[in-house]
Amino acid sequence: MTYFLDIECYRNYFLASFLREDGVVKHFELHNDCKLDIKGISKILSKGLIITFNGNHYDMPMLHLAMIGADNNQLKTLSDSIINGAKTWGMDKPQCNHVDIKEPSPGVMTGLKTYGGRLKSEKLQDLPLSPDSLIKPEQRELMRKYCVNDLETTKQLYLAIEKDIVLRGQLSEQYGVDVRSKSDAQIAEAVFKSYLTSQGVNVRKRSTEVKPFKYKVPEWLEFKSPVFVEMLERVKDCVFEVSEAGKPKMPAKISKAIQFDGASYKFGIGGLHSQEKRQAIDPTTDELLGEFDIGSMYPTIIIEQKLFPAHLGKGFLSIYSDIKNTRIKVKKSDPRKAQTYKIVLNGSYGKFGSPYSFLYSPELLIQTTITGQLFLLMTIEKVVAAGGKVVSANTDGINVLYNKRDKLAIESAILDCELLAGYDYEYTPYLATYNRDVNNYIAIKPDGVKGKGAFAIGGLTKNPTNNICVEAIIEHLKTGKPIADVIESCKDITKFLTLRKVTGGAIYKGDDIGGVIRFYHSTVNGVITYKKNGNKVPKSENCKPMMNLPNKLPLDIDFKWYIKDAEKQLIELGVNHA
């Protein structure tokens, strides 16, 4: 049986609420009129799986203290210290089957209320009473209802990522370490630590005082164009350093954009990026357009170049290679198992740049990312020589426009690069692409649509922002249907909403509406402001908050605003709407 747990704490009131997977709720309270039912809590903890959001750092230490007999004052003191940044790693917690879904959830530094907005929760609600309040008897029911709303959101989030939790469970069994409450990067760290320790490797953190170092150019790398030959010489001469915080820095010598064949490319710690703006690529009947993407680029580079953190030794590379080879073997026969290996491989890369991780190796990170960028540039040069036009490049792939008669020459150029370096490209055909810039675009595929950045719809990593506008743009680009028709025929209010976190809380017409708000554009005048200074919340002019979802569309939706905004975005994508 699965239970969802949430805790609220005040100076004279403590509440631990459990939501059972079938919807039954049980409240446990501690106040002047009620002792905490410790036996009842223990019974639930012993029954099944306990799910929390940020429970490792709040709910579980709080519950433990409550269960060993702390009073309200002691509980409030601990609660305040945790909220104010106290470290909780060494604090005692109840012994139970527990999973904290905060880290496995895909957003970065994202709160539960924000996830609720992304998941279209019916009700967004902030804490109804100030944390410094003394709870009156008649206010206890208000706190119970608030707690249940958070529990419902926790359950909704858990169901959205349940497959990821199952994968983490499989990894836990496979490697003998519980990673169910960890992010992908944390999983990689835990798995490698377990592996290396079992092999007798002394797992330790290295110093963040890293001596300046140079990039080692692979033997297979070759350029013919003067601009790339000169660029490579600059890379060879570069001395890489880390910041005071231990983060690797990109030298100014190679940070300037490179101009080639009418396009501009820029190096970065995160990878190569082209610099196009407002670009619409719509192939003629004689042309083809597609993306050549390097499969598992970073793991492949690490293995091909035999890279490993020097302080951990070659044992790391042996383990890394085994994981990648095993993933390839089971990719078709057991996709879910293959996904677990992918989590470990890709998750480790981010830790190479983290001075807080025992995997910290800025030299390895730079060697990997610079190699990937040079390989892409080498591919770009060969593809252009074969008659192609590279219209976009981003981290591990390039988009190429080419005449059908040059198809074999383009494929030969790609194969040449693969044979030289040992990397494999995967191809995705596109019918058209529309770029606001390299990180915000729409790609029309034969079997669907790919949207990135501002043009990605849905998901747990992005706040919704007038999604109906993006849907109208996509439909217009696919079928030619007028934008106004798509917007005016939509009956789903969630597609008209914008979700935003407002630091310090927001006010609308004198009412406090909370720190995570959602609103729509209205024909009625009004503005949402910051509670702390009265300034306007960005892009909220003539908007109305909608913290509770209605059963039907409000009558004052400003359809004209949404139509105008969609048409503006269409122009930003390089489409001449006129």
XYZ file of C-alpha atoms in Angstrom:
578
model
C 0.000 0.000 0.000
C 1.272 3.478 -0.887
C 0.836 6.468 1.438
C 1.637 10.109 0.758
C 2.879 12.161 3.708
C 2.913 15.898 4.381
C 3.626 17.814 7.594
C 2.686 21.294 8.828
C 4.144 22.809 11.963
C 3.274 25.830 14.106
C 4.265 26.917 17.580
C 1.112 25.370 19.086
C 0.084 22.922 16.370
C 1.675 19.953 14.591
C -0.046 18.046 11.772
C 1.114 14.887 9.981
C -1.337 13.854 7.256
C -1.282 10.620 5.268
C -3.150 10.122 1.997
C -3.640 6.469 1.102
C -3.467 5.552 -2.579
C -7.227 4.865 -2.597
C -7.990 8.406 -1.418
C -8.483 7.789 2.323
C -6.858 10.457 4.510
C -5.658 10.100 8.095
C -4.621 13.126 10.178
C -2.362 12.967 13.241
C -2.245 16.104 15.391
C -0.361 17.418 18.383
C -1.760 20.412 20.272
C -3.108 21.344 23.736
C -6.248 19.262 23.242
C -4.667 16.262 21.536
C -1.706 13.955 22.048
C 0.088 12.600 19.011
C -1.004 9.055 18.115
C 2.472 7.590 17.764
C 1.211 3.996 17.526
C -1.105 4.959 14.693
C 1.730 6.623 12.767
C 4.012 3.627 13.382
C 1.362 1.300 12.009
C 1.154 3.247 8.740
C 4.938 3.477 8.442
C 5.197 -0.296 8.764
C 2.520 -1.024 6.179
C 3.939 0.052 2.845
C 5.610 2.688 0.716
C 5.752 6.267 2.057
C 6.007 9.013 -0.569
C 7.025 12.586 0.253
C 8.155 15.703 -1.567
C 11.348 16.980 0.089
C 10.731 14.513 2.892
C 14.398 13.634 3.382
C 15.135 17.224 4.327
C 11.965 18.120 6.187
C 9.064 15.720 6.775
C 11.063 12.685 7.911
C 13.355 14.468 10.445
C 10.277 16.313 11.737
C 8.270 13.105 12.033
C 11.072 11.357 13.886
C 11.331 14.157 16.442
C 7.559 14.111 16.927
C 7.530 10.332 17.413
C 10.166 10.394 20.162
C 8.026 12.747 22.231
C 8.982 16.316 21.285
C 6.518 19.048 22.186
C 5.132 21.715 19.846
C 7.788 24.236 20.793
C 10.647 21.816 20.073
C 9.093 20.815 16.763
C 8.661 24.428 15.682
C 12.287 25.172 16.566
C 13.492 22.330 14.338
C 11.084 23.336 11.566
C 12.364 26.915 11.546
C 16.000 25.804 11.548
C 15.434 23.499 8.555
C 13.571 26.196 6.633
C 16.401 28.623 7.392
C 18.986 26.264 5.887
C 20.049 23.838 8.597
C 21.678 20.675 7.223
C 19.564 17.559 7.749
C 21.774 14.799 6.370
C 22.819 13.531 9.803
C 19.418 13.857 11.466
C 17.541 10.751 12.565
C 14.543 9.643 10.507
C 11.878 6.963 11.003
C 12.783 3.522 9.705
C 10.394 2.822 6.848
C 10.134 2.179 3.116
C 10.359 5.805 2.001
C 10.878 7.595 -1.330
C 11.376 11.340 -1.609
C 10.317 12.390 -5.137
C 11.848 15.877 -5.102
C 15.192 14.897 -6.676
C 13.816 12.324 -9.175
C 11.396 14.973 -10.486
C 12.909 16.606 -13.594
C 12.679 20.290 -12.660
C 15.629 22.156 -11.134
C 15.005 23.892 -7.776
C 11.275 23.487 -8.398
C 8.692 23.595 -5.610
C 5.608 21.437 -5.181
C 3.208 24.310 -5.995
C 4.981 24.912 -9.301
C 4.736 21.240 -10.177
C 1.036 21.457 -9.367
C 0.659 24.271 -11.880
C 2.544 22.312 -14.529
C 0.342 19.294 -13.868
C -2.842 21.391 -14.173
C -3.858 20.830 -10.559
C -7.400 22.007 -9.907
C -6.325 24.183 -6.987
C -3.148 26.171 -6.323
C -2.976 27.278 -2.719
C -0.287 28.871 -0.558
C -0.065 28.387 3.188
C -3.331 29.938 4.426
C -1.881 31.175 7.731
C 1.428 32.859 8.471
C 4.141 30.479 9.784
C 4.319 32.637 12.908
C 0.594 32.293 13.663
C -0.884 30.565 16.687
C -3.491 28.149 15.371
C -6.924 28.558 16.891
C -9.139 25.474 17.343
C -11.485 26.644 14.572
C -8.497 26.988 12.181
C -7.376 23.374 12.473
C -9.784 22.194 9.794
C -8.393 24.856 7.440
C -4.904 23.418 7.951
C -6.147 19.868 7.343
C -7.698 20.912 4.020
C -4.538 22.727 3.002
C -2.460 19.660 3.833
C -4.765 17.415 1.781
C -4.377 19.719 -1.213
C -0.580 19.343 -0.984
C -0.977 15.587 -0.630
C -3.110 15.445 -3.773
C -0.421 17.355 -5.665
C 2.278 15.029 -4.320
C 0.261 12.044 -5.492
C -0.287 13.651 -8.896
C 3.457 14.275 -9.276
C 4.311 10.747 -8.154
C 1.987 9.226 -10.741
C 3.577 11.442 -13.418
C 7.079 10.104 -12.653
C 6.150 6.622 -11.406
C 7.989 4.925 -14.281
C 11.160 6.785 -13.282
C 10.761 5.599 -9.695
C 10.325 2.007 -10.936
C 13.537 2.355 -12.961
C 15.317 3.632 -9.877
C 14.029 0.634 -7.969
C 15.563 -1.664 -10.572
C 18.856 0.195 -10.344
C 18.741 -0.136 -6.549
C 18.386 -3.906 -6.793
C 21.016 -4.134 -9.512
C 23.722 -2.166 -7.719
C 22.821 -2.782 -4.083
C 22.337 0.880 -3.179
C 19.006 2.685 -2.728
C 18.793 5.365 -5.443
C 15.010 5.768 -5.564
C 15.165 9.280 -4.062
C 18.086 10.493 -6.180
C 18.425 12.601 -9.319
C 20.088 11.130 -12.409
C 23.431 12.727 -11.508
C 23.153 11.542 -7.896
C 22.380 8.021 -9.133
C 25.507 7.983 -11.265
C 27.567 9.151 -8.318
C 26.111 6.498 -6.004
C 26.521 3.673 -8.532
C 30.141 4.518 -9.334
C 30.946 4.877 -5.659
C 29.493 1.443 -4.946
C 31.307 -0.129 -7.890
C 34.671 1.479 -7.187
C 34.529 0.692 -3.483
C 33.804 -2.962 -4.243
C 36.893 -2.986 -6.496
C 39.067 -1.649 -3.723
C 39.354 1.884 -5.108
C 39.805 4.610 -2.517
C 36.825 6.840 -3.332
C 37.714 10.344 -2.259
C 37.098 13.923 -3.272
C 39.944 15.739 -4.973
C 41.011 19.286 -4.220
C 39.238 22.119 -6.013
C 42.630 23.762 -6.491
C 43.146 22.682 -10.094
C 46.297 23.641 -11.945
C 45.834 25.271 -15.388
C 45.729 22.638 -18.128
C 45.591 22.277 -21.906
C 43.301 20.383 -24.262
C 44.743 17.326 -25.998
C 43.786 17.226 -29.681
C 42.691 13.762 -30.938
C 44.853 12.269 -33.694
C 41.893 11.812 -36.025
C 40.895 15.474 -36.052
C 41.462 17.202 -39.395
C 40.486 20.540 -40.972
C 41.111 22.053 -44.397
C 39.299 25.390 -44.264
C 41.594 28.239 -43.138
C 39.067 29.516 -40.594
C 38.916 26.117 -38.842
C 42.671 25.499 -39.109
C 43.297 28.843 -37.410
C 40.623 28.088 -34.807
C 42.246 24.743 -33.986
C 45.591 26.453 -33.392
C 43.900 28.769 -30.906
C 42.373 25.784 -29.119
C 45.801 24.124 -28.910
C 47.276 27.274 -27.365
C 44.469 27.726 -24.841
C 45.153 27.321 -21.150
C 42.026 26.253 -19.281
C 41.431 27.278 -15.686
C 38.715 26.897 -13.083
C 36.959 29.646 -11.173
C 37.289 30.216 -7.428
C 34.167 28.089 -7.067
C 35.887 25.237 -8.924
C 33.916 25.604 -12.168
C 35.819 25.283 -15.485
C 35.972 28.471 -17.586
C 35.973 28.937 -21.362
C 39.051 30.999 -22.394
C 38.375 34.287 -24.160
C 40.673 33.164 -26.974
C 38.047 30.713 -28.274
C 34.823 32.241 -26.953
C 34.403 34.518 -29.987
C 31.978 33.210 -32.630
C 33.419 31.466 -35.709
C 32.095 32.436 -39.162
C 31.829 29.680 -41.782
C 29.717 29.296 -44.915
C 27.402 32.120 -43.936
C 26.784 30.735 -40.454
C 28.118 31.612 -37.004
C 29.189 29.065 -34.362
C 30.216 29.590 -30.752
C 32.092 27.388 -28.285
C 30.703 26.923 -24.794
C 31.144 24.738 -21.714
C 27.809 23.124 -22.567
C 28.654 22.526 -26.225
C 28.695 24.137 -29.670
C 25.833 26.475 -30.605
C 24.999 28.156 -33.894
C 23.772 31.742 -33.762
C 20.808 31.857 -36.167
C 17.815 34.128 -35.523
C 14.321 34.204 -37.074
C 15.124 31.397 -39.480
C 12.488 29.439 -41.421
C 13.725 26.465 -43.464
C 11.107 25.032 -45.825
C 12.720 22.642 -48.349
C 11.676 22.700 -51.982
C 10.597 19.509 -53.777
C 14.228 19.017 -54.825
C 15.638 19.363 -51.315
C 15.922 17.323 -48.129
C 16.233 18.557 -44.546
C 17.237 16.547 -41.518
C 19.176 16.334 -38.275
C 22.344 14.293 -37.843
C 22.649 13.612 -34.117
C 25.557 11.879 -32.348
C 24.273 8.960 -30.293
C 25.394 9.013 -26.631
C 27.984 11.629 -27.519
C 29.649 12.267 -24.149
C 29.882 8.594 -23.045
C 31.233 7.673 -26.486
C 33.912 10.372 -26.352
C 34.962 9.351 -22.848
C 35.412 5.722 -23.882
C 37.003 6.456 -27.295
C 39.614 8.734 -25.715
C 40.082 6.503 -22.674
C 39.273 9.321 -20.259
C 38.904 8.891 -16.505
C 39.241 11.040 -13.350
C 42.953 10.778 -12.547
C 42.369 10.466 -8.788
C 40.082 7.435 -9.325
C 42.265 5.535 -11.782
C 41.496 3.366 -14.810
C 38.994 1.312 -12.836
C 36.479 4.052 -13.524
C 36.880 3.681 -17.288
C 36.520 -0.089 -17.093
C 33.231 0.243 -15.242
C 32.033 3.021 -17.554
C 32.785 0.903 -20.652
C 31.050 -2.152 -19.195
C 27.906 -0.132 -18.490
C 27.836 1.330 -22.022
C 28.456 -2.060 -23.677
C 25.763 -3.717 -21.578
C 23.312 -0.943 -22.484
C 23.941 -1.547 -26.195
C 23.333 -5.289 -25.768
C 19.967 -4.890 -24.022
C 18.737 -1.763 -25.852
C 16.318 -3.731 -28.062
C 15.565 -6.744 -25.875
C 14.995 -4.823 -22.625
C 14.467 -1.060 -23.251
C 13.650 -0.342 -19.615
C 16.862 -1.922 -18.395
C 18.763 -0.026 -21.085
C 17.267 3.175 -19.752
C 18.721 2.492 -16.308
C 22.189 2.225 -17.813
C 21.616 5.449 -19.752
C 20.781 7.244 -16.496
C 24.118 6.164 -15.008
C 26.156 7.072 -18.104
C 24.659 10.488 -18.760
C 24.207 11.384 -15.107
C 27.911 11.082 -14.409
C 28.908 13.745 -16.927
C 27.434 16.633 -14.936
C 29.331 15.533 -11.836
C 32.681 15.947 -13.610
C 32.207 19.697 -13.250
C 30.938 19.656 -9.671
C 33.575 20.367 -6.997
C 31.191 18.790 -4.445
C 31.387 15.356 -6.106
C 34.070 12.698 -5.804
C 33.766 12.411 -9.625
C 34.989 16.017 -9.973
C 37.366 16.229 -12.915
C 37.255 19.545 -14.824
C 40.056 18.335 -17.123
C 37.889 15.410 -18.190
C 34.852 17.650 -18.682
C 36.791 20.082 -20.896
C 38.435 17.279 -22.871
C 35.010 15.769 -23.532
C 33.067 18.896 -24.428
C 35.817 20.442 -26.618
C 36.206 17.156 -28.480
C 32.477 17.063 -29.174
C 32.519 20.630 -30.475
C 35.540 20.061 -32.717
C 33.988 16.883 -34.076
C 30.816 18.761 -34.975
C 32.853 21.470 -36.716
C 34.764 18.812 -38.649
C 31.460 17.305 -39.706
C 30.127 20.720 -40.706
C 33.178 21.325 -42.902
C 32.843 17.963 -44.677
C 29.073 18.283 -45.122
C 29.442 21.757 -46.672
C 32.162 20.441 -49.011
C 29.728 17.718 -50.082
C 27.128 20.311 -51.082
C 25.093 20.615 -47.896
C 24.006 23.733 -46.022
C 24.230 23.480 -42.227
C 21.321 25.579 -40.941
C 21.686 24.848 -37.215
C 24.082 23.219 -34.748
C 23.439 22.495 -31.083
C 25.585 20.460 -28.649
C 25.446 17.017 -30.284
C 23.793 17.471 -33.673
C 23.487 19.503 -36.860
C 20.542 20.298 -39.141
C 21.433 20.037 -42.825
C 19.575 21.266 -45.917
C 20.722 19.626 -49.159
C 19.669 18.817 -52.694
C 18.412 15.293 -53.294
C 21.142 14.779 -55.901
C 23.750 15.324 -53.137
C 22.224 12.747 -50.785
C 24.931 10.112 -51.305
C 27.709 12.695 -51.019
C 26.273 13.987 -47.706
C 25.917 10.468 -46.328
C 29.473 9.695 -47.433
C 30.754 12.785 -45.594
C 28.921 11.700 -42.433
C 30.306 8.168 -42.714
C 33.810 9.560 -43.201
C 33.486 11.442 -39.892
C 32.125 8.356 -38.123
C 35.022 6.194 -39.317
C 37.629 8.776 -38.364
C 36.414 9.310 -34.787
C 34.454 6.158 -33.988
C 31.221 7.991 -33.215
C 27.824 7.170 -34.706
C 25.301 9.628 -36.143
C 21.547 9.071 -36.031
C 19.372 10.743 -38.682
C 15.954 12.369 -38.259
C 14.206 13.731 -41.373
C 12.363 17.064 -41.114
C 9.722 18.569 -43.366
C 10.553 22.085 -42.133
C 12.171 23.916 -39.205
C 11.402 27.316 -37.713
C 13.968 28.851 -35.340
C 13.561 31.882 -33.119
C 17.122 30.936 -32.155
C 19.096 27.737 -31.652
C 17.364 26.902 -28.345
C 13.801 27.892 -29.293
C 12.348 26.273 -32.377
C 9.694 24.117 -34.023
C 10.655 21.175 -36.234
C 7.969 19.529 -38.363
C 8.658 15.807 -38.767
C 6.915 13.288 -41.059
C 5.431 11.649 -37.969
C 4.950 14.590 -35.621
C 6.345 17.843 -34.254
C 9.366 18.640 -32.089
C 9.236 21.838 -30.056
C 12.047 23.169 -27.904
C 12.355 26.002 -25.401
C 9.470 28.456 -25.694
C 7.828 26.163 -28.244
C 7.786 23.004 -26.117
C 4.345 22.184 -24.750
C 3.689 20.390 -21.494
C 6.068 18.456 -19.302
C 7.393 18.911 -15.787
C 10.422 21.035 -16.664
C 8.676 24.140 -18.026
C 6.014 26.510 -16.737
C 3.060 26.779 -19.133
C 2.914 30.171 -20.875
C -0.117 30.685 -23.120
C 0.259 27.227 -24.656
C -2.702 27.837 -26.938
C -0.532 30.301 -28.896
C 2.128 27.653 -29.549
C -0.520 25.075 -30.476
C -2.073 27.533 -32.920
C 1.340 28.256 -34.478
C 2.111 24.548 -34.890
C -1.283 23.825 -36.420
C -0.878 26.767 -38.781
C 2.595 25.618 -39.873
C 1.443 22.012 -40.354
C -1.890 22.541 -42.086
C -2.234 26.226 -42.910
C -5.217 26.574 -40.574
C -5.688 30.213 -39.486
C -4.305 30.976 -36.037
C -7.532 32.736 -35.020
C -9.593 29.633 -35.788
C -7.460 27.437 -33.531
C -7.491 29.873 -30.621
C -11.170 30.833 -30.765
C -12.311 27.198 -30.993
C -10.305 26.046 -27.935
C -12.391 25.172 -24.859
C -9.560 24.142 -22.507
C -8.861 26.970 -20.059
C -5.481 25.509 -19.025
C -4.116 26.292 -22.489
C -4.722 30.006 -21.942
C -2.881 30.156 -18.604
C 0.539 31.408 -17.610
C 2.216 29.964 -14.513
C 4.700 32.114 -12.629
C 6.581 32.082 -9.350
C 6.373 35.481 -7.635
C 9.008 36.027 -4.953
C 7.365 37.388 -1.816
C 3.855 36.726 -3.097
C 1.429 38.498 -5.448
C -1.568 40.793 -4.989
C -4.615 41.218 -7.227
C -7.126 43.961 -6.384
C -6.069 43.914 -2.742
C -6.166 40.120 -2.326
C -3.088 38.029 -1.562
C -3.037 35.306 -4.243
C 0.188 33.509 -3.272
C 3.755 32.963 -4.404
C 3.000 30.592 -7.294
C 0.248 32.027 -9.452
C -1.463 31.341 -12.729
C -3.420 33.861 -14.768
C -5.052 34.512 -18.146
C -5.377 37.577 -20.352
C -8.739 39.259 -19.837
C -10.807 41.980 -21.496
C -11.294 43.417 -18.001
C -8.685 45.945 -16.848
C -6.477 44.857 -13.980
C -2.911 44.084 -13.037
C -1.142 41.642 -10.725
C 1.525 43.198 -8.496
C 4.303 42.127 -6.147
C 3.198 42.077 -2.534
C 6.499 43.477 -1.285
C 6.790 46.585 -3.474
C 3.642 47.004 -5.569
C 5.491 46.632 -8.876
C 3.729 44.913 -11.743
C 4.350 41.196 -12.181
C 5.864 40.849 -15.691
C 3.357 40.311 -18.524
C 0.368 40.437 -16.157
C -1.258 43.654 -17.357
C -4.993 43.145 -18.004
C -4.707 39.647 -16.563
C -6.833 37.807 -14.020
C -5.547 35.173 -11.600
C -7.043 31.695 -11.824
C -5.913 29.733 -8.792
C -8.894 27.362 -8.989
C -9.754 25.838 -12.366
C -13.380 26.427 -13.490
C -15.633 23.969 -15.299
C -15.892 26.194 -18.374
C -14.141 29.089 -20.075
C -14.582 32.509 -18.466
C -16.494 34.970 -20.648
C -13.802 37.652 -20.476
C -10.905 35.801 -22.181
C -9.165 38.252 -24.506
C -8.960 36.110 -27.643
C -7.573 39.042 -29.647
C -4.552 39.256 -27.328
C -3.733 35.563 -27.813
C -4.143 35.827 -31.594
C -1.855 38.848 -31.747
C 0.754 37.173 -29.533
C 0.759 34.015 -31.686
C 1.201 36.068 -34.854
C 4.098 37.940 -33.242
C 5.796 34.660 -32.305
C 5.262 33.375 -35.831
C 7.244 36.315 -37.193
C 9.983 35.644 -34.612
C 10.230 32.145 -36.091
C 11.144 33.644 -39.440
C 7.711 33.247 -41.007
C 6.444 36.255 -42.976
C 2.872 36.055 -41.763
C 1.755 38.926 -43.976
